[in-house]
Short mmCIF file of N, CA and C in Angstrom, two decimals:
data_model
loop_
_atom_site.label_atom_id
_atom_site.label_comp_id
_atom_site.label_asym_id
_atom_site.label_seq_id
_atom_site.Cartn_x
_atom_site.Cartn_y
_atom_site.Cartn_z
N MET N 11 18.80 25.02 -31.65
CA MET N 11 18.48 25.28 -29.91
C MET N 11 17.55 24.31 -29.35
N ALA N 12 17.83 23.38 -28.41
CA ALA N 12 16.84 22.37 -28.34
C ALA N 12 16.34 23.23 -27.12
N MET N 13 15.07 22.39 -26.74
CA MET N 13 14.23 23.14 -26.03
C MET N 13 13.75 22.10 -25.17
N GLN N 14 13.66 22.64 -23.69
CA GLN N 14 13.30 21.41 -22.66
C GLN N 14 11.76 21.91 -22.51
N THR N 15 11.13 20.75 -22.49
CA THR N 15 9.62 20.72 -22.06
C THR N 15 9.81 20.47 -20.50
N ILE N 16 8.70 21.33 -20.06
CA ILE N 16 8.20 21.18 -18.29
C ILE N 16 7.10 19.82 -18.25
N ASN N 17 7.74 18.91 -17.79
CA ASN N 17 6.65 17.78 -17.09
C ASN N 17 5.94 18.33 -15.68
N PRO N 18 4.50 18.68 -15.70
CA PRO N 18 4.57 18.72 -14.14
C PRO N 18 4.31 17.55 -13.35
N TYR N 19 4.46 16.47 -13.53
CA TYR N 19 4.68 15.28 -12.71
C TYR N 19 5.79 14.58 -13.10
N PRO N 20 6.94 14.07 -12.32
CA PRO N 20 7.80 13.01 -12.99
C PRO N 20 7.25 11.81 -13.37
N VAL N 21 8.07 11.15 -14.26
CA VAL N 21 7.53 9.71 -14.27
C VAL N 21 8.28 8.52 -13.65
N ALA N 22 6.94 7.51 -12.77
CA ALA N 22 7.16 6.97 -11.91
C ALA N 22 7.61 5.78 -12.53
N ASN N 23 9.05 5.35 -12.14
CA ASN N 23 9.42 3.82 -12.39
C ASN N 23 8.58 3.07 -11.40
N ASP N 24 8.12 3.31 -10.64
CA ASP N 24 8.07 2.14 -9.44
C ASP N 24 6.34 2.07 -9.47
N LEU N 25 5.37 2.32 -10.53
CA LEU N 25 3.97 2.46 -10.17
C LEU N 25 3.64 1.40 -10.21
N MET N 26 2.86 0.74 -9.25
CA MET N 26 1.99 -0.51 -8.65
C MET N 26 0.43 -0.50 -8.51
N ALA N 27 -0.21 -0.97 -8.76
CA ALA N 27 -1.61 -1.08 -8.68
C ALA N 27 -1.99 -1.00 -6.93
N LEU N 28 -3.15 -0.38 -6.91
CA LEU N 28 -3.65 0.18 -4.99
C LEU N 28 -3.89 -1.55 -4.56
N ASP N 29 -4.18 -2.29 -4.87
CA ASP N 29 -4.22 -3.71 -4.50
C ASP N 29 -3.26 -4.09 -4.12
N ASP N 30 -2.02 -4.42 -5.02
CA ASP N 30 -1.13 -4.69 -5.10
C ASP N 30 -0.07 -4.00 -3.91
N ILE N 31 -0.28 -3.02 -3.75
CA ILE N 31 0.48 -1.74 -2.60
C ILE N 31 -0.25 -2.02 -1.26
N ARG N 32 -1.83 -2.48 -1.31
CA ARG N 32 -2.42 -2.98 0.11
C ARG N 32 -1.74 -4.31 0.60
N ASP N 33 -1.35 -5.50 -0.48
CA ASP N 33 -1.00 -6.64 0.10
C ASP N 33 0.22 -6.63 0.59
N GLN N 34 0.92 -5.46 -0.67
CA GLN N 34 2.89 -5.31 0.83
C GLN N 34 2.67 -4.32 1.90
N LEU N 35 1.82 -3.63 2.36
CA LEU N 35 1.73 -3.17 3.22
C LEU N 35 1.03 -4.11 4.36
N LYS N 36 0.23 -5.26 4.13
CA LYS N 36 -0.18 -5.69 5.17
C LYS N 36 0.54 -6.55 6.06
N ASP N 37 1.24 -6.19 5.87
CA ASP N 37 2.65 -7.44 7.08
C ASP N 37 3.51 -6.53 7.90
N THR N 38 3.22 -5.22 7.87
CA THR N 38 3.78 -4.10 7.95
C THR N 38 3.81 -3.93 9.80
N GLY N 39 2.37 -4.40 10.45
CA GLY N 39 2.31 -4.06 11.71
C GLY N 39 1.26 -2.72 11.37
N HIS N 40 1.00 -2.15 10.56
CA HIS N 40 0.32 -0.85 10.52
C HIS N 40 -0.19 -1.08 9.03
N PRO N 41 -1.57 -2.18 9.17
CA PRO N 41 -2.42 -2.59 7.55
C PRO N 41 -2.66 -1.31 6.85
N VAL N 42 -3.41 -1.33 6.05
CA VAL N 42 -3.84 -0.08 5.24
C VAL N 42 -5.01 -0.77 4.40
N THR N 43 -5.99 0.19 4.21
CA THR N 43 -7.47 -0.40 3.19
C THR N 43 -6.71 0.25 1.88
N THR N 44 -7.50 -0.22 1.13
CA THR N 44 -7.61 0.38 -0.72
C THR N 44 -8.26 2.27 -0.42
N ASP N 45 -9.25 2.01 0.77
CA ASP N 45 -9.97 3.33 1.08
C ASP N 45 -8.17 4.27 1.62
N ASP N 46 -7.68 3.86 2.42
CA ASP N 46 -7.05 4.54 2.96
C ASP N 46 -5.32 5.24 2.32
N ILE N 47 -5.01 4.31 1.10
CA ILE N 47 -4.06 4.77 -0.11
C ILE N 47 -5.00 5.69 -0.95
N GLU N 48 -6.28 5.67 -1.35
CA GLU N 48 -7.16 6.67 -1.83
C GLU N 48 -7.19 7.98 -1.57
N ARG N 49 -7.09 7.89 -0.24
CA ARG N 49 -7.29 9.15 0.60
C ARG N 49 -5.45 10.04 0.53
N TRP N 50 -4.88 9.07 0.50
CA TRP N 50 -3.52 9.68 0.89
C TRP N 50 -3.52 10.28 -0.29
N ILE N 51 -3.41 9.89 -1.77
CA ILE N 51 -3.60 10.35 -2.94
C ILE N 51 -4.44 11.29 -3.22
N GLN N 52 -5.60 11.69 -2.55
CA GLN N 52 -5.81 13.14 -2.42
C GLN N 52 -5.30 14.00 -1.63
N GLU N 53 -5.17 13.89 -0.57
CA GLU N 53 -4.70 14.44 0.15
C GLU N 53 -3.15 14.86 -0.09
N GLN N 54 -2.70 14.50 -0.32
CA GLN N 54 -1.25 14.83 -1.52
C GLN N 54 -0.75 14.65 -2.57
N ASP N 55 -2.17 14.79 -3.17
CA ASP N 55 -2.53 15.18 -5.01
C ASP N 55 -0.87 14.60 -5.44
N LEU N 56 -0.86 12.97 -5.24
CA LEU N 56 -0.13 12.20 -5.96
C LEU N 56 -0.41 11.85 -7.54
N TYR N 57 0.46 11.32 -8.15
CA TYR N 57 0.37 10.95 -9.49
C TYR N 57 -0.27 9.93 -9.80
N VAL N 58 -1.14 9.51 -10.33
CA VAL N 58 -1.72 8.04 -10.59
C VAL N 58 -1.96 8.04 -12.01
N GLU N 59 -2.10 6.96 -12.78
CA GLU N 59 -1.70 6.43 -14.00
C GLU N 59 -3.28 5.80 -13.83
N ARG N 60 -4.10 5.82 -14.94
CA ARG N 60 -4.89 4.61 -15.30
C ARG N 60 -4.91 3.82 -16.25
N TYR N 61 -5.02 2.75 -16.02
CA TYR N 61 -5.15 1.86 -17.14
C TYR N 61 -5.99 0.49 -17.15
N ARG N 62 -7.12 0.16 -17.80
CA ARG N 62 -7.89 -0.76 -17.89
C ARG N 62 -8.46 -1.01 -16.57
N ARG N 63 -8.44 0.24 -16.45
CA ARG N 63 -9.45 0.40 -14.97
C ARG N 63 -8.90 -0.05 -13.89
N LYS N 64 -8.13 -0.02 -14.11
CA LYS N 64 -6.93 -0.24 -12.66
C LYS N 64 -6.21 0.83 -12.06
N THR N 65 -6.02 1.42 -11.00
CA THR N 65 -4.98 2.82 -10.87
C THR N 65 -3.96 2.40 -10.23
N TYR N 66 -2.91 3.48 -11.05
CA TYR N 66 -1.28 2.65 -10.48
C TYR N 66 -0.95 3.84 -9.64
N VAL N 67 0.03 3.67 -8.80
CA VAL N 67 0.67 5.10 -8.09
C VAL N 67 1.80 4.41 -7.84
N SER N 68 2.82 5.63 -7.31
CA SER N 68 4.23 5.15 -7.39
C SER N 68 3.79 4.68 -5.42
N TYR N 69 5.17 3.79 -5.42
CA TYR N 69 4.89 2.74 -4.70
C TYR N 69 5.77 3.58 -3.29
N SER N 70 7.07 4.46 -3.77
CA SER N 70 7.59 4.67 -3.12
C SER N 70 6.95 6.09 -2.64
N ASP N 71 5.82 6.81 -2.75
CA ASP N 71 5.23 7.66 -2.42
C ASP N 71 4.18 7.10 -1.63
N ILE N 72 3.64 6.35 -1.99
CA ILE N 72 2.64 5.75 -0.92
C ILE N 72 3.49 5.36 0.52
N LEU N 73 4.48 5.05 -0.10
CA LEU N 73 5.58 4.60 1.55
C LEU N 73 5.59 5.26 2.58
N MET N 74 6.27 6.91 1.67
CA MET N 74 6.24 8.24 2.29
C MET N 74 5.02 8.17 3.10
N ALA N 75 3.85 8.62 2.17
CA ALA N 75 2.36 8.55 2.98
C ALA N 75 2.33 7.62 4.12
N HIS N 76 2.65 6.19 4.02
CA HIS N 76 2.10 5.36 5.13
C HIS N 76 3.12 5.41 6.10
N GLN N 77 4.15 6.02 6.38
CA GLN N 77 4.82 6.47 7.34
C GLN N 77 4.93 7.34 8.11
N GLU N 78 4.24 8.36 7.28
CA GLU N 78 3.54 9.63 8.15
C GLU N 78 2.20 9.02 8.49
N ALA N 79 1.81 8.21 8.33
CA ALA N 79 0.21 7.61 8.20
C ALA N 79 1.06 6.57 10.13
N ALA N 80 1.77 6.14 10.14
CA ALA N 80 2.10 5.05 11.33
C ALA N 80 2.40 5.81 12.25
N ALA N 81 3.45 7.33 11.80
CA ALA N 81 3.93 7.71 12.88
C ALA N 81 3.19 8.79 13.62
N SER N 82 1.89 9.13 12.98
CA SER N 82 0.81 10.08 13.66
C SER N 82 0.09 9.52 14.91
N PRO N 83 0.20 10.88 15.79
CA PRO N 83 -0.13 10.00 17.00
C PRO N 83 -2.13 9.24 17.12
N ASP N 84 -2.67 10.01 16.16
CA ASP N 84 -4.01 9.88 15.54
C ASP N 84 -4.21 7.89 16.02
#
Protein backbone atom coordinates (compact mmCIF):
# COMPACT_ATOMS: atom_id res chain seq x y z
CA MET A 1 0.00 0.00 0.00
CA ALA A 2 1.37 3.39 -0.99
CA MET A 3 1.41 6.08 1.61
CA GLN A 4 0.93 9.71 0.75
CA THR A 5 2.93 12.33 2.56
CA ILE A 6 1.37 15.61 3.54
CA ASN A 7 3.32 18.68 2.59
CA PRO A 8 2.18 21.74 4.56
CA TYR A 9 3.11 24.04 1.67
CA PRO A 10 2.52 23.41 -2.01
CA VAL A 11 5.71 23.58 -4.01
CA ALA A 12 5.47 26.77 -6.01
CA ASN A 13 6.72 26.68 -9.56
CA ASP A 14 6.81 30.44 -9.96
CA LEU A 15 9.33 31.41 -7.29
CA MET A 16 11.00 34.76 -7.85
CA ALA A 17 13.45 36.85 -5.86
CA LEU A 18 11.96 39.82 -4.01
CA ASP A 19 13.96 42.36 -6.02
CA ASP A 20 12.74 40.83 -9.28
CA ILE A 21 9.13 40.98 -8.10
CA ARG A 22 9.59 44.62 -7.07
CA ASP A 23 10.93 45.40 -10.55
CA GLN A 24 7.99 43.62 -12.21
CA LEU A 25 5.46 45.64 -10.19
CA LYS A 26 7.05 49.07 -10.64
CA ASP A 27 5.17 49.82 -13.87
CA THR A 28 1.73 48.77 -12.62
CA GLY A 29 0.68 52.19 -11.39
CA HIS A 30 0.93 50.84 -7.85
CA PRO A 31 4.69 50.40 -7.32
CA VAL A 32 5.86 48.64 -4.18
CA THR A 33 9.03 48.38 -2.17
CA THR A 34 10.81 45.26 -1.02
CA ASP A 35 9.61 46.14 2.49
CA ASP A 36 5.99 46.01 1.27
CA ILE A 37 6.57 42.54 -0.17
CA GLU A 38 8.22 41.35 3.04
CA ARG A 39 5.27 42.71 5.06
CA TRP A 40 2.79 40.79 2.85
CA ILE A 41 4.83 37.63 3.34
CA GLN A 42 4.62 38.08 7.11
CA GLU A 43 0.94 39.07 7.18
CA GLN A 44 -0.22 36.24 4.96
CA ASP A 45 2.33 33.67 6.16
CA LEU A 46 3.47 32.98 2.60
CA TYR A 47 5.85 30.17 1.78
CA VAL A 48 9.41 31.35 1.07
CA GLU A 49 12.62 29.66 -0.03
CA ARG A 50 16.01 31.01 0.89
CA TYR A 51 18.91 30.21 -1.39
CA ARG A 52 22.30 31.86 -1.46
CA ARG A 53 21.21 34.77 0.74
CA LYS A 54 18.22 35.57 -1.46
CA THR A 55 14.58 35.12 -0.53
CA TYR A 56 12.22 33.64 -3.10
CA VAL A 57 8.44 33.69 -2.93
CA SER A 58 5.64 32.70 -5.27
CA TYR A 59 4.96 35.48 -7.76
CA SER A 60 1.30 34.43 -7.90
CA ASP A 61 0.96 34.84 -4.13
CA ILE A 62 2.50 38.30 -4.27
CA LEU A 63 0.23 39.30 -7.16
CA MET A 64 -2.79 38.42 -5.03
CA ALA A 65 -1.40 40.42 -2.09
CA HIS A 66 -0.63 43.32 -4.44
CA GLN A 67 -4.17 43.23 -5.80
CA GLU A 68 -5.60 43.38 -2.27
CA ALA A 69 -3.30 46.26 -1.33
CA ALA A 70 -4.12 48.24 -4.47
CA ALA A 71 -7.86 47.73 -3.95
CA SER A 72 -7.84 48.72 -0.28
CA PRO A 73 -9.04 52.24 0.51
CA ASP A 74 -6.01 53.01 2.72
